[in-house]
Amino acid sequence: EAGVTQFPSHSVIEKGQTVTLRCDPISGHDNLYWYRRVMGKEIKFLLHFVKESKQDESGMPNNRFLAERTGGTYSTLKVQPAELEDSGVYFCASSQGGGSNQPQHFGDGTRLSIL
Amino acid sequence: GNSVTQMEGPVTLSEEAFLTINCTYTATGYPSLFWYVQYPGEGLQLLLKATKADDKGSNKGFEATYRKETTSFHLEKGSVQVSDSAVYFCALRKGQAGTALIFGKGTTLSVSS
């Protein structure tokens, strides 16, 4: 089966511009997560979808970040306007169930560089 | 709050050496524990997991035992290979308070031949 796919793999934009990241989860996985790793620090949770609904968005840093999952399939994460501190690697993960022992399968990440 | 602490890297070893990467956690209740690995240029891959105390997760020669008494989940391998060079992340996940993974900072392992 195809794994979690993220696009683009790398994005370089200037401060103040807008960028949209996309994640295609594993087919049939209702749970979709976004994480971010900034400057070699911990990978931190951003938000969690169950199908098209936001289950937990407690990790979203501020209102410049908007995540959507229309139709409960792929998800987008938009940053508008981008700031320097938004640079990092954005990971998407999906799982079939939401239980604590359900493994999350990760994509390769999108490396975002803000100049 | 919940947190994961990993030993600082980088860890540099020769091929066939014994590996230990320490991981301790702070959490209420009974979290599930995971080790993820990120090979150069790739995404995170689940390496192994343990869901309750005294469980041992194992995969590809790596092992880790869920020790509730010491709140630890140390990663070990008896004989490392060059191909094991990667960044290793310890993580926990709780059920009742949400399903987000909480990661440690990652430990870079470099194995030379």
GROMACS .gro file of C-alpha atoms in nm:
model
  228
    1GLU     CA    1   0.000   0.000   0.000
    2ALA     CA    2   0.116   0.355  -0.061
    3GLY     CA    3   0.250   0.535   0.242
    4VAL     CA    4   0.180   0.886   0.364
    5THR     CA    5   0.272   1.133   0.092
    6GLN     CA    6   0.366   1.494   0.150
    7PHE     CA    7   0.410   1.771  -0.104
    8PRO     CA    8   0.626   1.964  -0.163
    9SER     CA    9   0.934   1.803  -0.017
   10HIS     CA   10   1.100   2.141   0.018
   11SER     CA   11   0.968   2.496  -0.001
   12VAL     CA   12   1.164   2.819   0.016
   13ILE     CA   13   0.963   3.140   0.048
   14GLU     CA   14   1.014   3.493   0.170
   15LYS     CA   15   0.877   3.630   0.493
   16GLY     CA   16   0.523   3.752   0.445
   17GLN     CA   17   0.437   3.511   0.167
   18THR     CA   18   0.187   3.227   0.183
   19VAL     CA   19   0.267   2.858   0.159
   20THR     CA   20   0.038   2.557   0.149
   21LEU     CA   21   0.158   2.211   0.243
   22ARG     CA   22  -0.031   1.901   0.142
   23CYS     CA   23  -0.058   1.557   0.300
   24ASP     CA   24  -0.216   1.245   0.153
   25PRO     CA   25  -0.268   0.985   0.427
   26ILE     CA   26  -0.270   0.611   0.381
   27SER     CA   27  -0.596   0.509   0.219
   28GLY     CA   28  -0.858   0.421   0.478
   29HIS     CA   29  -0.687   0.601   0.765
   30ASP     CA   30  -0.940   0.829   0.932
   31ASN     CA   31  -0.686   0.985   1.169
   32LEU     CA   32  -0.447   1.245   1.033
   33TYR     CA   33  -0.190   1.441   1.232
   34TRP     CA   34   0.040   1.733   1.166
   35TYR     CA   35   0.368   1.778   1.352
   36ARG     CA   36   0.656   2.021   1.324
   37ARG     CA   37   1.026   2.007   1.408
   38VAL     CA   38   1.189   2.346   1.439
   39MET     CA   39   1.568   2.396   1.439
   40GLY     CA   40   1.668   2.053   1.575
   41LYS     CA   41   1.426   2.070   1.866
   42GLU     CA   42   1.157   1.823   1.957
   43ILE     CA   43   0.900   1.719   1.704
   44LYS     CA   44   0.586   1.890   1.829
   45PHE     CA   45   0.222   1.811   1.767
   46LEU     CA   46   0.016   2.066   1.578
   47LEU     CA   47  -0.328   1.913   1.526
   48HIS     CA   48  -0.530   1.599   1.473
   49PHE     CA   49  -0.816   1.528   1.233
   50VAL     CA   50  -1.065   1.246   1.254
   51LYS     CA   51  -1.204   1.230   0.904
   52GLU     CA   52  -1.284   1.593   0.821
   53SER     CA   53  -1.324   1.711   1.182
   54LYS     CA   54  -1.054   1.874   1.392
   55GLN     CA   55  -1.026   1.657   1.700
   56ASP     CA   56  -0.746   1.847   1.869
   57GLU     CA   57  -0.579   2.165   1.747
   58SER     CA   58  -0.412   2.257   2.074
   59GLY     CA   59  -0.065   2.257   1.917
   60MET     CA   60  -0.134   2.514   1.647
   61PRO     CA   61   0.105   2.801   1.725
   62ASN     CA   62  -0.116   3.093   1.617
   63ASN     CA   63  -0.385   3.202   1.375
   64ARG     CA   64  -0.142   3.231   1.084
   65PHE     CA   65  -0.175   2.853   1.052
   66LEU     CA   66  -0.486   2.703   0.896
   67ALA     CA   67  -0.540   2.331   0.846
   68GLU     CA   68  -0.819   2.175   0.647
   69ARG     CA   69  -0.927   1.826   0.550
   70THR     CA   70  -1.227   1.870   0.326
   71GLY     CA   71  -1.393   1.541   0.244
   72GLY     CA   72  -1.183   1.359   0.500
   73THR     CA   73  -0.913   1.255   0.255
   74TYR     CA   74  -0.606   1.470   0.201
   75SER     CA   75  -0.519   1.763   0.424
   76THR     CA   76  -0.361   2.101   0.368
   77LEU     CA   77  -0.173   2.323   0.609
   78LYS     CA   78  -0.152   2.686   0.507
   79VAL     CA   79   0.081   2.941   0.663
   80GLN     CA   80  -0.020   3.301   0.594
   81PRO     CA   81   0.176   3.520   0.628
   82ALA     CA   82   0.491   3.317   0.689
   83GLU     CA   83   0.739   3.438   0.952
   84LEU     CA   84   1.105   3.345   1.001
   85GLU     CA   85   1.028   3.129   1.306
   86ASP     CA   86   0.801   2.907   1.095
   87SER     CA   87   1.105   2.746   0.931
   88GLY     CA   88   1.135   2.377   1.004
   89VAL     CA   89   1.024   2.035   0.890
   90TYR     CA   90   0.650   1.969   0.885
   91PHE     CA   91   0.549   1.607   0.919
   92CYS     CA   92   0.216   1.449   0.850
   93ALA     CA   93   0.111   1.114   0.994
   94SER     CA   94  -0.193   0.892   0.970
   95SER     CA   95  -0.334   0.601   1.163
   96GLN     CA   96  -0.628   0.369   1.122
   97GLY     CA   97  -0.755   0.408   1.477
   98GLY     CA   98  -0.705   0.676   1.738
   99GLY     CA   99  -0.606   0.458   2.031
  100SER     CA  100  -0.279   0.508   2.215
  101ASN     CA  101  -0.135   0.180   2.086
  102GLN     CA  102  -0.216   0.250   1.722
  103PRO     CA  103   0.104   0.331   1.533
  104GLN     CA  104   0.118   0.653   1.338
  105HIS     CA  105   0.271   0.627   0.992
  106PHE     CA  106   0.472   0.931   0.890
  107GLY     CA  107   0.544   1.096   0.560
  108ASP     CA  108   0.889   1.216   0.457
  109GLY     CA  109   0.808   1.570   0.569
  110THR     CA  110   0.815   1.910   0.403
  111ARG     CA  111   1.119   2.121   0.477
  112LEU     CA  112   1.002   2.482   0.493
  113SER     CA  113   1.257   2.762   0.476
  114ILE     CA  114   1.150   3.121   0.535
  115LEU     CA  115   1.398   3.384   0.414
  116GLY     CA  116   0.306   1.762   3.209
  117ASN     CA  117   0.403   1.475   2.984
  118SER     CA  118   0.754   1.474   2.846
  119VAL     CA  119   1.030   1.256   2.704
  120THR     CA  120   1.400   1.298   2.770
  121GLN     CA  121   1.664   1.137   2.551
  122MET     CA  122   2.037   1.125   2.590
  123GLU     CA  123   2.220   1.400   2.405
  124GLY     CA  124   2.394   1.304   2.084
  125PRO     CA  125   2.562   1.257   1.860
  126VAL     CA  126   2.655   0.900   1.938
  127THR     CA  127   2.950   0.774   1.735
  128LEU     CA  128   3.026   0.402   1.725
  129SER     CA  129   3.229   0.154   1.527
  130GLU     CA  130   3.057  -0.125   1.340
  131GLU     CA  131   2.960  -0.421   1.561
  132ALA     CA  132   2.969  -0.210   1.879
  133PHE     CA  133   2.691  -0.229   2.140
  134LEU     CA  134   2.438   0.052   2.134
  135THR     CA  135   2.232   0.202   2.413
  136ILE     CA  136   2.026   0.518   2.374
  137ASN     CA  137   1.867   0.622   2.698
  138CYS     CA  138   1.509   0.743   2.716
  139THR     CA  139   1.307   0.837   3.022
  140TYR     CA  140   0.957   0.974   3.037
  141THR     CA  141   0.721   1.167   3.260
  142ALA     CA  142   0.354   1.090   3.230
  143THR     CA  143   0.049   1.015   3.437
  144GLY     CA  144  -0.123   0.687   3.385
  145TYR     CA  145   0.003   0.427   3.143
  146PRO     CA  146   0.126   0.567   2.814
  147SER     CA  147   0.231   0.363   2.515
  148LEU     CA  148   0.599   0.404   2.426
  149PHE     CA  149   0.762   0.414   2.085
  150TRP     CA  150   1.096   0.444   1.911
  151TYR     CA  151   1.095   0.609   1.571
  152VAL     CA  152   1.392   0.628   1.334
  153GLN     CA  153   1.469   0.879   1.061
  154TYR     CA  154   1.726   0.765   0.806
  155PRO     CA  155   1.905   1.035   0.603
  156GLY     CA  156   1.670   1.192   0.350
  157GLU     CA  157   1.370   0.993   0.467
  158GLY     CA  158   1.071   1.038   0.695
  159LEU     CA  159   1.004   0.894   1.037
  160GLN     CA  160   0.956   0.519   1.058
  161LEU     CA  161   0.821   0.329   1.353
  162LEU     CA  162   1.102   0.108   1.482
  163LEU     CA  163   0.933  -0.060   1.778
  164LYS     CA  164   0.672  -0.006   2.044
  165ALA     CA  165   0.553  -0.127   2.384
  166THR     CA  166   0.208  -0.067   2.524
  167LYS     CA  167   0.232  -0.179   2.885
  168ALA     CA  168   0.480  -0.225   3.166
  169ASP     CA  169   0.744  -0.497   3.115
  170ASP     CA  170   0.658  -0.532   2.745
  171LYS     CA  171   0.961  -0.562   2.520
  172GLY     CA  172   0.945  -0.417   2.171
  173SER     CA  173   1.189  -0.549   1.913
  174ASN     CA  174   1.265  -0.501   1.545
  175LYS     CA  175   1.571  -0.523   1.318
  176GLY     CA  176   1.789  -0.632   1.611
  177PHE     CA  177   1.683  -0.336   1.826
  178GLU     CA  178   1.509  -0.388   2.159
  179ALA     CA  179   1.354  -0.171   2.427
  180THR     CA  180   1.173  -0.270   2.747
  181TYR     CA  181   0.898  -0.064   2.909
  182ARG     CA  182   1.017  -0.012   3.267
  183LYS     CA  183   0.751   0.158   3.474
  184GLU     CA  184   0.953   0.152   3.795
  185THR     CA  185   1.228   0.360   3.635
  186THR     CA  186   1.001   0.531   3.377
  187SER     CA  187   1.245   0.430   3.107
  188PHE     CA  188   1.242   0.283   2.757
  189HIS     CA  189   1.609   0.252   2.661
  190LEU     CA  190   1.693   0.142   2.307
  191GLU     CA  191   1.959  -0.127   2.265
  192LYS     CA  192   2.125  -0.320   1.988
  193GLY     CA  193   2.396  -0.578   2.032
  194SER     CA  194   2.590  -0.510   1.714
  195VAL     CA  195   2.534  -0.196   1.510
  196GLN     CA  196   2.590  -0.163   1.138
  197VAL     CA  197   2.678   0.135   0.921
  198SER     CA  198   2.323   0.122   0.786
  199ASP     CA  199   2.191   0.198   1.137
  200SER     CA  200   2.322   0.553   1.112
  201ALA     CA  201   2.014   0.771   1.163
  202VAL     CA  202   1.830   0.992   1.409
  203TYR     CA  203   1.636   0.801   1.675
  204PHE     CA  204   1.334   0.949   1.851
  205CYS     CA  205   1.174   0.819   2.166
  206ALA     CA  206   0.805   0.904   2.202
  207LEU     CA  207   0.505   0.843   2.422
  208ARG     CA  208   0.138   0.852   2.355
  209LYS     CA  209  -0.150   0.867   2.595
  210GLY     CA  210  -0.499   0.747   2.525
  211GLN     CA  211  -0.734   0.934   2.745
  212ALA     CA  212  -0.591   1.281   2.704
  213GLY     CA  213  -0.567   1.283   2.330
  214THR     CA  214  -0.369   1.087   2.082
  215ALA     CA  215  -0.075   1.310   1.998
  216LEU     CA  216   0.275   1.167   2.014
  217ILE     CA  217   0.514   1.345   2.248
  218PHE     CA  218   0.870   1.319   2.125
  219GLY     CA  219   1.213   1.352   2.270
  220LYS     CA  220   1.467   1.572   2.095
  221GLY     CA  221   1.619   1.287   1.897
  222THR     CA  222   1.961   1.122   1.915
  223THR     CA  223   2.186   1.111   1.612
  224LEU     CA  224   2.374   0.785   1.570
  225SER     CA  225   2.675   0.763   1.339
  226VAL     CA  226   2.832   0.421   1.279
  227SER     CA  227   3.164   0.392   1.099
  228SER     CA  228   3.318   0.084   0.939
   0.00000   0.00000   0.00000
